Coordinates of C-alpha atoms in Angstrom, one line a residue:
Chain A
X1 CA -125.4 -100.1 -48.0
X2 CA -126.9 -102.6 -45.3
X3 CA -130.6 -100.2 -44.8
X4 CA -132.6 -102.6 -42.9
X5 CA -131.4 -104.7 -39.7
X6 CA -131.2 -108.3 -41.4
X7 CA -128.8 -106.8 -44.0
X8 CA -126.8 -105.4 -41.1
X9 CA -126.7 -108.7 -38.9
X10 CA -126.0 -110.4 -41.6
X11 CA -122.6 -108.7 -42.3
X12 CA -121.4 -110.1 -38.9
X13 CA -119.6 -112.7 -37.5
X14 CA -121.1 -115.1 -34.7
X15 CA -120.0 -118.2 -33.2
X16 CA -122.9 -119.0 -31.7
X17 CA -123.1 -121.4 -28.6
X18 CA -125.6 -124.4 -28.0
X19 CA -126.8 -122.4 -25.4
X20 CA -128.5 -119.3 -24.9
X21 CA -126.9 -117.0 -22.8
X22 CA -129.9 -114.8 -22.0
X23 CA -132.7 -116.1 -20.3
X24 CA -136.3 -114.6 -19.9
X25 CA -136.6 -115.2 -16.2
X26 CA -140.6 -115.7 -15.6
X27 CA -142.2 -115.3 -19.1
X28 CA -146.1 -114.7 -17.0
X29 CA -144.4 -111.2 -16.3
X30 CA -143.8 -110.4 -20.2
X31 CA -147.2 -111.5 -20.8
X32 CA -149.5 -109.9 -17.7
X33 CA -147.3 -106.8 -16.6
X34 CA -145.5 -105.7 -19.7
X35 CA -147.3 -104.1 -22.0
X36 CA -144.8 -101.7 -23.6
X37 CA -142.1 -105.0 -24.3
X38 CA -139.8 -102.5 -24.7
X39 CA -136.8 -104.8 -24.9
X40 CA -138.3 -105.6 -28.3
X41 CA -138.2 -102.0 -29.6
X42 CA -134.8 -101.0 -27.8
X43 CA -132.6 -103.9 -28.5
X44 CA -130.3 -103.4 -31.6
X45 CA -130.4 -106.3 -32.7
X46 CA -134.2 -107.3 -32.7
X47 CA -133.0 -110.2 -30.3
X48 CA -136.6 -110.4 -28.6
X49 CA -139.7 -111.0 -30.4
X50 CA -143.0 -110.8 -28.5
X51 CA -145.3 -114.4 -30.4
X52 CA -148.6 -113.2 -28.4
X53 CA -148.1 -115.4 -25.6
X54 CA -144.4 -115.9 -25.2
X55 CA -141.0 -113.8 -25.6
X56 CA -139.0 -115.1 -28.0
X57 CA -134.9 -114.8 -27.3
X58 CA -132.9 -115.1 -30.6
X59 CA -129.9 -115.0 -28.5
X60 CA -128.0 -115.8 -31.7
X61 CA -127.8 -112.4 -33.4
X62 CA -127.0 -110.8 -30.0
X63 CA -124.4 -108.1 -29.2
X64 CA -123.6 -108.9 -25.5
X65 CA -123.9 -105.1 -25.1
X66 CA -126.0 -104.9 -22.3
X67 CA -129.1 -103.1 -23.0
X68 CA -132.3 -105.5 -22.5
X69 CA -130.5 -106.3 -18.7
X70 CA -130.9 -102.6 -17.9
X71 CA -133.8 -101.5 -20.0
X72 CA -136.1 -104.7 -18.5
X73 CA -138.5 -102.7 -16.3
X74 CA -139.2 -106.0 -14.2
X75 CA -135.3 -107.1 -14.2
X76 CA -136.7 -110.5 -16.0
X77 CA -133.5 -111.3 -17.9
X78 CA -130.9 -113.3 -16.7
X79 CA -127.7 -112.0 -18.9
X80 CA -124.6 -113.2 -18.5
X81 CA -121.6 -113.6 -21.3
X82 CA -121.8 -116.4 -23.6
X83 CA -118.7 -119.2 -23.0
X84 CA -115.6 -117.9 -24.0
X85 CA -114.8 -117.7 -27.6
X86 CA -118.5 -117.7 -28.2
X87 CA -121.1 -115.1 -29.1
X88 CA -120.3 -112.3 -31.4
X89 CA -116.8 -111.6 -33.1
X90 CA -116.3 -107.9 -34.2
X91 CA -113.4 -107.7 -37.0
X92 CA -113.0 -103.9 -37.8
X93 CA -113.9 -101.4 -35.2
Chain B
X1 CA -104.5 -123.5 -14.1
X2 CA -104.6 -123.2 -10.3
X3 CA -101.3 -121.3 -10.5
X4 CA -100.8 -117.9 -8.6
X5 CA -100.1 -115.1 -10.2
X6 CA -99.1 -110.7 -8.8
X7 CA -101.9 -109.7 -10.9
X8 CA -105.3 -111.0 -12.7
X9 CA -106.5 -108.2 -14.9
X10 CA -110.3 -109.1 -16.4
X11 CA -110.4 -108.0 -19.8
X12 CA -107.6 -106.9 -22.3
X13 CA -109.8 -103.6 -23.6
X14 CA -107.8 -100.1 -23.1
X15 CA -108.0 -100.2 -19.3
X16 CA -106.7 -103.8 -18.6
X17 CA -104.1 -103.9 -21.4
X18 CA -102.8 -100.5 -19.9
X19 CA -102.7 -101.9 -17.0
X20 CA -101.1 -104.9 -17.6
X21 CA -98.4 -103.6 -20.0
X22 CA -97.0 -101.6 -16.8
X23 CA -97.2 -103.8 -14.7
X24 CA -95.2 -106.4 -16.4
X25 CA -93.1 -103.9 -17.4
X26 CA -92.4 -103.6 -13.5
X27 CA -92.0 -107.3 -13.3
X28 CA -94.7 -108.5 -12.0
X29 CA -96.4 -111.7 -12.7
X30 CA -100.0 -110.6 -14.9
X31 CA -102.6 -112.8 -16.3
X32 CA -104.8 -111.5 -19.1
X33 CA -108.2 -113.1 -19.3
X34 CA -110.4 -112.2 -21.9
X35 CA -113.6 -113.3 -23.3
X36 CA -113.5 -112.7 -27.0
X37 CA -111.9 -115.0 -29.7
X38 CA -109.2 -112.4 -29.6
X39 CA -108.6 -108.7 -27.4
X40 CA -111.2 -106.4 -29.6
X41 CA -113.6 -108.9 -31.0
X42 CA -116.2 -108.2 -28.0
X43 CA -115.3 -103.9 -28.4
X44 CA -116.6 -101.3 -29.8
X45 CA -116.0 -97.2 -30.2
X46 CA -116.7 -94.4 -32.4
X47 CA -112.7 -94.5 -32.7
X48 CA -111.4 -91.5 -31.3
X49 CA -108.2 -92.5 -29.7
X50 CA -106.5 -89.5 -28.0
X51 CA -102.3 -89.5 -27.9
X52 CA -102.0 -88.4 -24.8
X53 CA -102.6 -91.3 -22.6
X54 CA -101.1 -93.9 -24.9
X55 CA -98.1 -92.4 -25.1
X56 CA -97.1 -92.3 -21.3
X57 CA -97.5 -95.8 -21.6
X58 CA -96.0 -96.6 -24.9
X59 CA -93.7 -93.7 -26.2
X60 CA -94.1 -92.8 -30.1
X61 CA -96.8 -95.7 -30.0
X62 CA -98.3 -94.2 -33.5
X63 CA -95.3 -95.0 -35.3
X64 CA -96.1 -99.2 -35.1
X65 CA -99.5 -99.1 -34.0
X66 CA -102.6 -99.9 -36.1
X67 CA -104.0 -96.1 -36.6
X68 CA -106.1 -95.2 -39.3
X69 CA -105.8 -91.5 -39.8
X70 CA -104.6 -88.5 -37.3
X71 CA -107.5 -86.3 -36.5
X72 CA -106.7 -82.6 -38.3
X73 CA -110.3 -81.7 -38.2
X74 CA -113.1 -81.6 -35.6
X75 CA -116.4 -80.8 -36.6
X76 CA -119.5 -79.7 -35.1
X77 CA -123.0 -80.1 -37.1
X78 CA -126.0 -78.5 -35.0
X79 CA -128.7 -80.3 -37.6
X80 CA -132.6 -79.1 -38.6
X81 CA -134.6 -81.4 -41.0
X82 CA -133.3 -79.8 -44.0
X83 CA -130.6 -77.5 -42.8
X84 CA -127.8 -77.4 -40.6
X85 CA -125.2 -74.8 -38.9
X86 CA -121.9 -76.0 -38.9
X87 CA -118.5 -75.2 -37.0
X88 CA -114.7 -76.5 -36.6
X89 CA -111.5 -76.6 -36.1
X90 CA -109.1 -77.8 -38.5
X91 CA -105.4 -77.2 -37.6
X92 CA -102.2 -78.8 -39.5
X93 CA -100.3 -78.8 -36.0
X94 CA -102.5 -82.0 -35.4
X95 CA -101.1 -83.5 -38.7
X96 CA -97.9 -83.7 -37.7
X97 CA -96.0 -85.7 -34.3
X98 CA -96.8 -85.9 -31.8
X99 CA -100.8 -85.6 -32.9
X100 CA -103.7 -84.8 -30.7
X101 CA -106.1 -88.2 -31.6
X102 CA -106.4 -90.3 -34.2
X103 CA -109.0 -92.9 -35.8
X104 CA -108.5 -96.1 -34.8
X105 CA -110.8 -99.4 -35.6
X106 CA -110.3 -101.3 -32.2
X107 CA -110.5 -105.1 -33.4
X108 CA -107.3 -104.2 -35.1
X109 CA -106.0 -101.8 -32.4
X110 CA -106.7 -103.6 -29.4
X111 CA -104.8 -106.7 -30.5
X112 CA -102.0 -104.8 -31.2
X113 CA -102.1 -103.1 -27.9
X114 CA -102.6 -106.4 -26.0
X115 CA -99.7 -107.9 -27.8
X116 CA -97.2 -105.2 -26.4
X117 CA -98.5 -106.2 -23.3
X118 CA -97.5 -109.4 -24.1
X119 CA -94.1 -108.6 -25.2
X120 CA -93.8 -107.3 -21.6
X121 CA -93.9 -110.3 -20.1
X122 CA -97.8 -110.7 -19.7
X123 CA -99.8 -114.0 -19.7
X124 CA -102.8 -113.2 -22.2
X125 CA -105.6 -116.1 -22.3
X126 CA -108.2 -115.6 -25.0
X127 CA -111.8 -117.5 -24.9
X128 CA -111.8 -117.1 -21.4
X129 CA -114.7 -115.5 -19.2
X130 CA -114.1 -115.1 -15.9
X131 CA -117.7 -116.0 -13.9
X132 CA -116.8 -114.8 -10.7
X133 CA -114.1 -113.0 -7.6
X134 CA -113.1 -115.9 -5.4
X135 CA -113.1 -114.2 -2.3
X136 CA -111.9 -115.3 1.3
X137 CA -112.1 -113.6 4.3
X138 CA -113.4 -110.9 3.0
X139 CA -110.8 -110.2 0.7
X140 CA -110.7 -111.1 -3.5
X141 CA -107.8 -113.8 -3.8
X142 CA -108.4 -114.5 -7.5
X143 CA -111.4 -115.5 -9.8
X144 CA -113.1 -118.6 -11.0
X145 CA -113.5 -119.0 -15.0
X146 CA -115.4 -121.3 -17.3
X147 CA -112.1 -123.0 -18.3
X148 CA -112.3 -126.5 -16.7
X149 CA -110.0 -126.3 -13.1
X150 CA -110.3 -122.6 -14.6
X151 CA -109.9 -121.2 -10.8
X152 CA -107.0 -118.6 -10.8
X153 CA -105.3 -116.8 -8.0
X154 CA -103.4 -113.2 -7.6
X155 CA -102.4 -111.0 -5.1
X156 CA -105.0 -108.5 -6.9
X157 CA -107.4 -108.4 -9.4
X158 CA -108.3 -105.5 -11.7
X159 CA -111.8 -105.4 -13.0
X160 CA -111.0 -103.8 -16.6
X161 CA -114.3 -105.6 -17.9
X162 CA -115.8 -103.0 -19.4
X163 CA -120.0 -101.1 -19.3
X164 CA -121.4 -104.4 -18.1
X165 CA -118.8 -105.3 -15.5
X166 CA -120.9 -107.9 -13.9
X167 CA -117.3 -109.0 -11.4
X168 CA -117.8 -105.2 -9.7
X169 CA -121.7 -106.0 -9.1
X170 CA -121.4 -109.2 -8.0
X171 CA -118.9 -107.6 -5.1
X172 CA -122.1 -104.9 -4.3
X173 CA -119.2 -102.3 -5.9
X174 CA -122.5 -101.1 -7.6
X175 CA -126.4 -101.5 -8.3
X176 CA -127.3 -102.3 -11.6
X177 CA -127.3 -99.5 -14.2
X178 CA -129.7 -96.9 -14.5
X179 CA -130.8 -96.5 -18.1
X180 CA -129.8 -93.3 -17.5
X181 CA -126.4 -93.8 -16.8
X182 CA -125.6 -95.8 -20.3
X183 CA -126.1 -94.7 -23.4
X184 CA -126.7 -97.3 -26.7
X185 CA -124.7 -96.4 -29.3
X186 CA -125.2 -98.3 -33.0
X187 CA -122.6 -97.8 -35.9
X188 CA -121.4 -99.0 -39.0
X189 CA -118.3 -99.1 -41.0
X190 CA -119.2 -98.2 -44.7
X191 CA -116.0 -98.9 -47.0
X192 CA -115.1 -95.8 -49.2
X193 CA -111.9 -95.3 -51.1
X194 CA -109.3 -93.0 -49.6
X195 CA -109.2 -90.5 -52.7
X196 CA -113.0 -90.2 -52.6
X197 CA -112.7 -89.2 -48.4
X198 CA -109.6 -87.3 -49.1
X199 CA -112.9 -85.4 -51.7
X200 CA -115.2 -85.4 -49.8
X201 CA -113.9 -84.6 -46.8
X202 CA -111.7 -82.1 -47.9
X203 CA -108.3 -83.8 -46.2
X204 CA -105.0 -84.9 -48.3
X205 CA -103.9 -89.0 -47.1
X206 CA -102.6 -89.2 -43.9
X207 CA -105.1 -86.9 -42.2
X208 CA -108.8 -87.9 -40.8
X209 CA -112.0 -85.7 -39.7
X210 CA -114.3 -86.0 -36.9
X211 CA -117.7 -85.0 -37.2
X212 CA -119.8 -84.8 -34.0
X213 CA -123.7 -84.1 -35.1
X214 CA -126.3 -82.9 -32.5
X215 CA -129.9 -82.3 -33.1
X216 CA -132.1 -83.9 -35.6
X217 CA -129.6 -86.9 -35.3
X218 CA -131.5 -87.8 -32.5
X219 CA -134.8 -87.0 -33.0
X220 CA -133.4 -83.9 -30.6
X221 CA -133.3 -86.5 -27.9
X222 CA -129.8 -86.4 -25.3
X223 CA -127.3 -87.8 -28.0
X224 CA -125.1 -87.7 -30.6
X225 CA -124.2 -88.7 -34.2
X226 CA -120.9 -89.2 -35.6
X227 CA -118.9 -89.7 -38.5
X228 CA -115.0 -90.2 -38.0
X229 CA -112.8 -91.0 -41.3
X230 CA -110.7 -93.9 -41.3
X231 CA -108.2 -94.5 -43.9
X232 CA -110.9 -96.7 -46.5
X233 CA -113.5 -96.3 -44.8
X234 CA -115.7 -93.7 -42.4
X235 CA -117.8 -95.3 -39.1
X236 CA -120.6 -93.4 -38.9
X237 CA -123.1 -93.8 -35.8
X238 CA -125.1 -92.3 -33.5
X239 CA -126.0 -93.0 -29.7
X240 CA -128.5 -91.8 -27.2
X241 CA -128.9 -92.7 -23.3
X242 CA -131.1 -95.9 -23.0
X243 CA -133.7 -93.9 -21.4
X244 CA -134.0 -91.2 -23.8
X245 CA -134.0 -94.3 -26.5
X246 CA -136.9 -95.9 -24.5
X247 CA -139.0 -92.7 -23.9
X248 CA -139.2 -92.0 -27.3
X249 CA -139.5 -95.6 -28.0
X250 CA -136.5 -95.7 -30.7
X251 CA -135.0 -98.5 -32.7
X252 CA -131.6 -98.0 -32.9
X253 CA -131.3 -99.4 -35.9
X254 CA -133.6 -97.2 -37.5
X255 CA -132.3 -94.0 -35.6
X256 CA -128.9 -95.0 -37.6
X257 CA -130.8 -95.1 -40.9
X258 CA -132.4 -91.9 -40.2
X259 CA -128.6 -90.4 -39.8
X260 CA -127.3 -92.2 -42.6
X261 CA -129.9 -90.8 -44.7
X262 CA -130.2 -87.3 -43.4
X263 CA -129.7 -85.3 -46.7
X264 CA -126.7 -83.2 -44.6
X265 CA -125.1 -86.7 -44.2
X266 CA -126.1 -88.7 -46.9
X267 CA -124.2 -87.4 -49.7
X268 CA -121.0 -88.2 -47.2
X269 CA -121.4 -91.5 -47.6
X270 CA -123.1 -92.1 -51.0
X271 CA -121.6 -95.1 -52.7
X272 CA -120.6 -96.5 -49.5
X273 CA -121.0 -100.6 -48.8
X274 CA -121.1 -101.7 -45.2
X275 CA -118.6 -103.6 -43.4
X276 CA -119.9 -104.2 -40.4
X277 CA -122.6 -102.8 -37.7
X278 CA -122.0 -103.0 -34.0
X279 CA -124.0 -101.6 -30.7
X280 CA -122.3 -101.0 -27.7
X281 CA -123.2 -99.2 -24.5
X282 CA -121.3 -96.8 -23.0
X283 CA -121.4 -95.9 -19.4
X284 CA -122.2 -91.8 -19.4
X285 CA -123.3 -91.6 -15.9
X286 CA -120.3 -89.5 -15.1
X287 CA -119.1 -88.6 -11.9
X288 CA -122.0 -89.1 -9.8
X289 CA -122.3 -92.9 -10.9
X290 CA -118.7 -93.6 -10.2
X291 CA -118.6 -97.2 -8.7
X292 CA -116.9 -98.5 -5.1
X293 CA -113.6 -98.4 -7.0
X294 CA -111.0 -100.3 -4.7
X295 CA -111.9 -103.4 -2.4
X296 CA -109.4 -105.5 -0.3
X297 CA -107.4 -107.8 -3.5
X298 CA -109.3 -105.4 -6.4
X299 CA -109.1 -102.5 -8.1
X300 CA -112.1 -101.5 -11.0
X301 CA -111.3 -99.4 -13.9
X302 CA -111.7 -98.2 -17.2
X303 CA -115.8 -98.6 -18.7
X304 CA -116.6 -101.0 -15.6
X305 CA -115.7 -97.5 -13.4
X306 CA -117.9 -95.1 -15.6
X307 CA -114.6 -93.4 -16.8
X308 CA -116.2 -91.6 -19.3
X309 CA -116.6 -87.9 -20.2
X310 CA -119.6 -88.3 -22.6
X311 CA -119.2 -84.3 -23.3
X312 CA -115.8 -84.6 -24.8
X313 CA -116.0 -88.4 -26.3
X314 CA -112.9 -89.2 -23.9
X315 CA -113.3 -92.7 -22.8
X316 CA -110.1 -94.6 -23.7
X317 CA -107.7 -92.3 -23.1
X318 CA -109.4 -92.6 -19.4
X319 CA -109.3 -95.8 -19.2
X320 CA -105.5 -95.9 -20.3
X321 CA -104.5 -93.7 -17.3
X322 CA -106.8 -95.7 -15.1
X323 CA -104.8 -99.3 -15.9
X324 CA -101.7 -97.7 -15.8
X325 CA -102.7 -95.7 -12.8
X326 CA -103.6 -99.5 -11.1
X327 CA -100.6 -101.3 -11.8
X328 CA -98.8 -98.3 -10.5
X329 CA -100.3 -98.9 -7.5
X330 CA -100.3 -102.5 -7.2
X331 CA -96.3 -102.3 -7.9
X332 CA -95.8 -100.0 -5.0
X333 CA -98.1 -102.4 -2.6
X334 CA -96.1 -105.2 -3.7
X335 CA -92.7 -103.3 -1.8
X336 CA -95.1 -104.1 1.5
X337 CA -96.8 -107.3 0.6
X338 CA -99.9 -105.2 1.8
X339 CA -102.4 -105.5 -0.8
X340 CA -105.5 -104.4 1.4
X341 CA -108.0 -102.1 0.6
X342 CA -106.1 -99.1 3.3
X343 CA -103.3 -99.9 1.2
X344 CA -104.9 -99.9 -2.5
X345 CA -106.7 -96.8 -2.0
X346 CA -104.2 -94.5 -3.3
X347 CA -105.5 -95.5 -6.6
X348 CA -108.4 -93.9 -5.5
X349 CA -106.8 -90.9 -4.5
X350 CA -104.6 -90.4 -7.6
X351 CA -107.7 -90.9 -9.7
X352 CA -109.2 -88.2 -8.0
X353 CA -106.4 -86.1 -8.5
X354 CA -105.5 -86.6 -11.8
X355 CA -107.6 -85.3 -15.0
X356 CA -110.2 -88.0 -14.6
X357 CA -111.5 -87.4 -11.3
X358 CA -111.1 -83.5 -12.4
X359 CA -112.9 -83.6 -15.6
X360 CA -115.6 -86.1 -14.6
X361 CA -116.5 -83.8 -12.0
X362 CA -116.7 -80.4 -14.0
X363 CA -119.5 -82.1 -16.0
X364 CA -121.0 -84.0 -13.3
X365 CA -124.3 -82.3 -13.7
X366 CA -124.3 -82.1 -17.7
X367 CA -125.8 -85.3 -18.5
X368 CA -128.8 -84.7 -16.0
X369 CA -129.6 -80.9 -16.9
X370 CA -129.2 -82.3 -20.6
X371 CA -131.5 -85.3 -19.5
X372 CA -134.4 -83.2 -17.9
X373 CA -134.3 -80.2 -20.3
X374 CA -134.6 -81.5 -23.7
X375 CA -135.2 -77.8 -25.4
X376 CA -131.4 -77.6 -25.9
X377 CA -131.5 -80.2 -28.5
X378 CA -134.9 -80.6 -29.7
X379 CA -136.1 -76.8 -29.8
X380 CA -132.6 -74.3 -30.1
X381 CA -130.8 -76.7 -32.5
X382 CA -134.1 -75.7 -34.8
X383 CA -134.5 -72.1 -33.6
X384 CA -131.0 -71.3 -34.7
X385 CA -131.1 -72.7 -38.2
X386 CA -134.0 -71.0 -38.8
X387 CA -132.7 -67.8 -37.2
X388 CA -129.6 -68.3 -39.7
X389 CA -132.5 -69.1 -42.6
X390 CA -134.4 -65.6 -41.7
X391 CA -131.0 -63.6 -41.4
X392 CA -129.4 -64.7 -44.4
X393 CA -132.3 -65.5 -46.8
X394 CA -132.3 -62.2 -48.9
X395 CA -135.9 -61.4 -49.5
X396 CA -135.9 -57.1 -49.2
X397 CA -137.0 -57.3 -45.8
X398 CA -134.6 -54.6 -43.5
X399 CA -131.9 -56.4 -41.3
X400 CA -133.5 -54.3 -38.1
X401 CA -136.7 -55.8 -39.3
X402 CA -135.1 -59.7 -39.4
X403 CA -133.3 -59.4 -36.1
X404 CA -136.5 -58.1 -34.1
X405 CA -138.2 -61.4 -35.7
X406 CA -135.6 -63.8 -35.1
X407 CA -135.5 -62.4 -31.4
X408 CA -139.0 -62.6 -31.1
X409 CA -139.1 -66.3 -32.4
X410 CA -136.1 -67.1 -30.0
X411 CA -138.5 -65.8 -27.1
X412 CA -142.0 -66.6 -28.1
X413 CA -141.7 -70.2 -26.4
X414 CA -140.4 -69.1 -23.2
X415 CA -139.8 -66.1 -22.8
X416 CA -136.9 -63.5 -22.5
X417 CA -136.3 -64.5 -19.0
X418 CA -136.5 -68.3 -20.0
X419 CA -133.9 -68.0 -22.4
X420 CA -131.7 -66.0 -20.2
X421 CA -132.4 -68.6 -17.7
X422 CA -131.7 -71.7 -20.2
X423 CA -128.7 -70.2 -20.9
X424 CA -127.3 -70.0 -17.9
X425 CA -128.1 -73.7 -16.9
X426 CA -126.5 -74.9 -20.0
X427 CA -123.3 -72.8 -19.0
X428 CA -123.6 -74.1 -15.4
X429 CA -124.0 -77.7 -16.4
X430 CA -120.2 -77.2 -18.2
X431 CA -118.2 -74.4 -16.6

């Protein structure tokens, strides 16, 4: 059984796009007025990593599902869908 | 592509294949756009599909449809740390046509589902997002994609594009999410042969179990676990609202481990591999959060409306009735040509009316009194197992003598009158 979250991501599909689809929108926010980084706790799929001075977006292992939009207490992501096609491709349920 | 078309539905989940499948079926000229590689790559659910709803659309659906097993069995698991108390209902009627629910893994499911809307007559466009309404004089006339020349036109458009419907905000149909109103649900699908769930789970082939699991699934936080049997293979997860998973500052990932190795769960799914693990969010706000819901050229349903009754884990079934509801509505304003929003609102109105509107507002107050009294989950979920420990633990002590402690435990937090009290807002929050 997949126990920790690389196992897990690891069992899924992506078709990742060139481009990220998420976008931290002024990374001096993360950094000064954000101590909690929640969206690095929160987010299922570990898609933000805080590197001490910057906020790192793996966009690649994301699940479009929403989350780190809502949860950002400053509303610093930009989220949209990845292109068509692209971004993460459920098989079973 | 700058071709016009009756109707435009955004995304072929539940709600806009529904909704698309009627109305084709009336004649009308649909588009399908949707984002993933195929209809269910970009969905998710715990996998409850009720009969019901499907079945005014597509009659008998369950005899071609991609099902895994027909619920016969729902369970209730109130857990402690090492303990739990446990009720259900398990009734053959549901074993045999026309069914109550069944499981259903929804890559597999919602292609089929799309496909009969196809076979109606519908135009269904994978790999397609659409960016944004194109909107003239105040009114939505079709919507621009991320095709090239990928501008589309309709005399309506249904936003079916599910929890982040980002077509409905962009129109000011609502603010952003609350973390309040969502709630972040993780799962897996853990492969187990048929005979050993038939075992386990106490079921012959051809029958599945639901198992809804409150209390030390969460931490005691608002939420729920679950672990629904497909035919080779269970999906166990567990959810709790954004907010509550933020307070307590929760991975979901580890909240899932923390289920799957709860020593109530864990010998469920002993031996298990997993398939695949998926997060989703799913819009619990209920009735109060209920968007704008019909504009002049556009109609919103499904997820992207907050059709979802978090209480009774209905969601698709609402979303069904909510696409079929639309086109419904969009065939009759055809007859006039008179697609404005005067004209459109019946949908609102018939919503209302029907067992959406209805149920969404009998629990409109559940998720907040849940919300901002967590003792339900995180302090009577442990009080009664150990009130059940006390009672039935035989250890010479009088039966007078175990109920006077039991009550006294029950009370000592707060009180005779606070439980009396706590009672009564849990019954109001659901009556």
């Amino acid at each position: 059984m997949a126990k920790t979250l690389e196992d897990k991501q690891y069992l899924i599909r992506f078709n990742c796009d060139q481009k990220s689809h998420l976008e931290v929108k002024d990374h001096q926010i993360c950094a000064t007025q954000c101590p909690d980084k929640d969206c690095t706790i929160f987010c299922p799929a570990e898609v933000y990593k805080w590197e001490g001075d910057r906020m790192f977006v793996g966009f690649e292992g994301c699940h479009e599902c929403g989350s780190c939009r809502i949860g950002c207490p400053h509303e610093n992501i930009k989220w949209e869908y990845p292109k068509g096609g692209h971004g993460i491709v459920f098989r079973l349920a | 592509m700058s071709e016009k078309f009756d109707v435009i539905v955004v995304g072929a989940g539940p709600a806009g294949t529904s909704c698309a499948y009627t109305a084709a079926k009336n004649g009308l000229k649909v588009l399908l756009i949707e984002r993933g590689e195929y209809p269910g790559a970009k969905n998710v659910m715990g996998g409850i599909l009720y009969r019901k709803q499907l079945e005014e659309i597509i009659p008998e659906f369950w005899k071609e449809a991609p099902i895994e097993r027909p619920v016969v069995e729902q369970r209730f698991w109130f857990l402690d740390k090492e303990s739990m108390i446990t009720t259900s209902y398990k009734g053959l009627e549901w074993a045999k046509e026309p069914y109550n629910n069944f499981t259903v893994l929804r890559a597999k499911f919602d292609k089929w589902f799309a496909n009969k809307a196809v076979e109606q007559g519908a135009l269904l466009i994978n790999e397609t997002v659409a960016t944004e309404c194109i909107v003239e004089d105040g009114k939505v006339v079709g919507v621009r994609t991320d095709r090239p020349d990928g501008e589309v036109y309709a005399d309506v458009v249904v936003l079916a594009d599910g929890v982040n419907s980002l077509l409905a905000k962009q129109l000011g149909f609502h603010k952003e999410w609350k973390p309040n109103e969502v709630a972040l649900t993780v799962m897996e699908v853990l492969k187990l042969p048929s005979k050993t769930i038939n075992e386990r789970f106490n079921v012959k082939d051809g029958q599945g179990v639901s198992v809804e699991i409150f209390g030390d699934a969460t931490h005691g936080i608002l939420g729920t676990g679950f672990l629904y049997t497909n035919k080779d293979s269970v999906n166990i997860g567990v959810g709790t609202t954004l907010s509550g998973m933020m307070k307590k500052k929760l991975k979901p990932y580890e909240l899932l481990e923390h289920v799957k190795q709860h020593p109530m769960i864990q010998p469920y799914i002993e031996g298990s591999e997993t398939q695949e693990y998926l997060a989703h969010l799913i819009p619990e706000g209920g009735f109060n959060s209920v968007p704008k819901l019909v504009g002049n050229g556009v109609i919103v349903t499904g997820d992207a409306a907050q059709f979802v009754n978090a209480i009774h884990r209905e969601g698709s079934n609402m979303a069904m009735s909510s696409g079929k509801i639309a086109a419904e509505t969009i065939v009759k304003a055809k007859e006039t040509g008179d697609f404005s929003e005067r004209t459109l609102d019946s949908y609102r109105t018939e919503i209302y009316d029907s067992f959406i509107g209805k149920d969404l507002k009998k629990y409109k107050d559940a998720a907040h009194t849940f919300e901002e009294n967590p003792q339900y989950f995180q302090e009577y979920v442990p009080l009664m197992n150990q009130a059940m420990n006390t009672f039935f633990t035989v250890d010479g002590t009088p039966k007078w003598e175990k109920q006077k402690k039991i009550i006294a435990k029950m009370t000592a937090g707060r009180g005779k009158i606070g439980l009396a009290k706590d009672m009564y807002k849990a019954w109001k929050a659901v009556k």
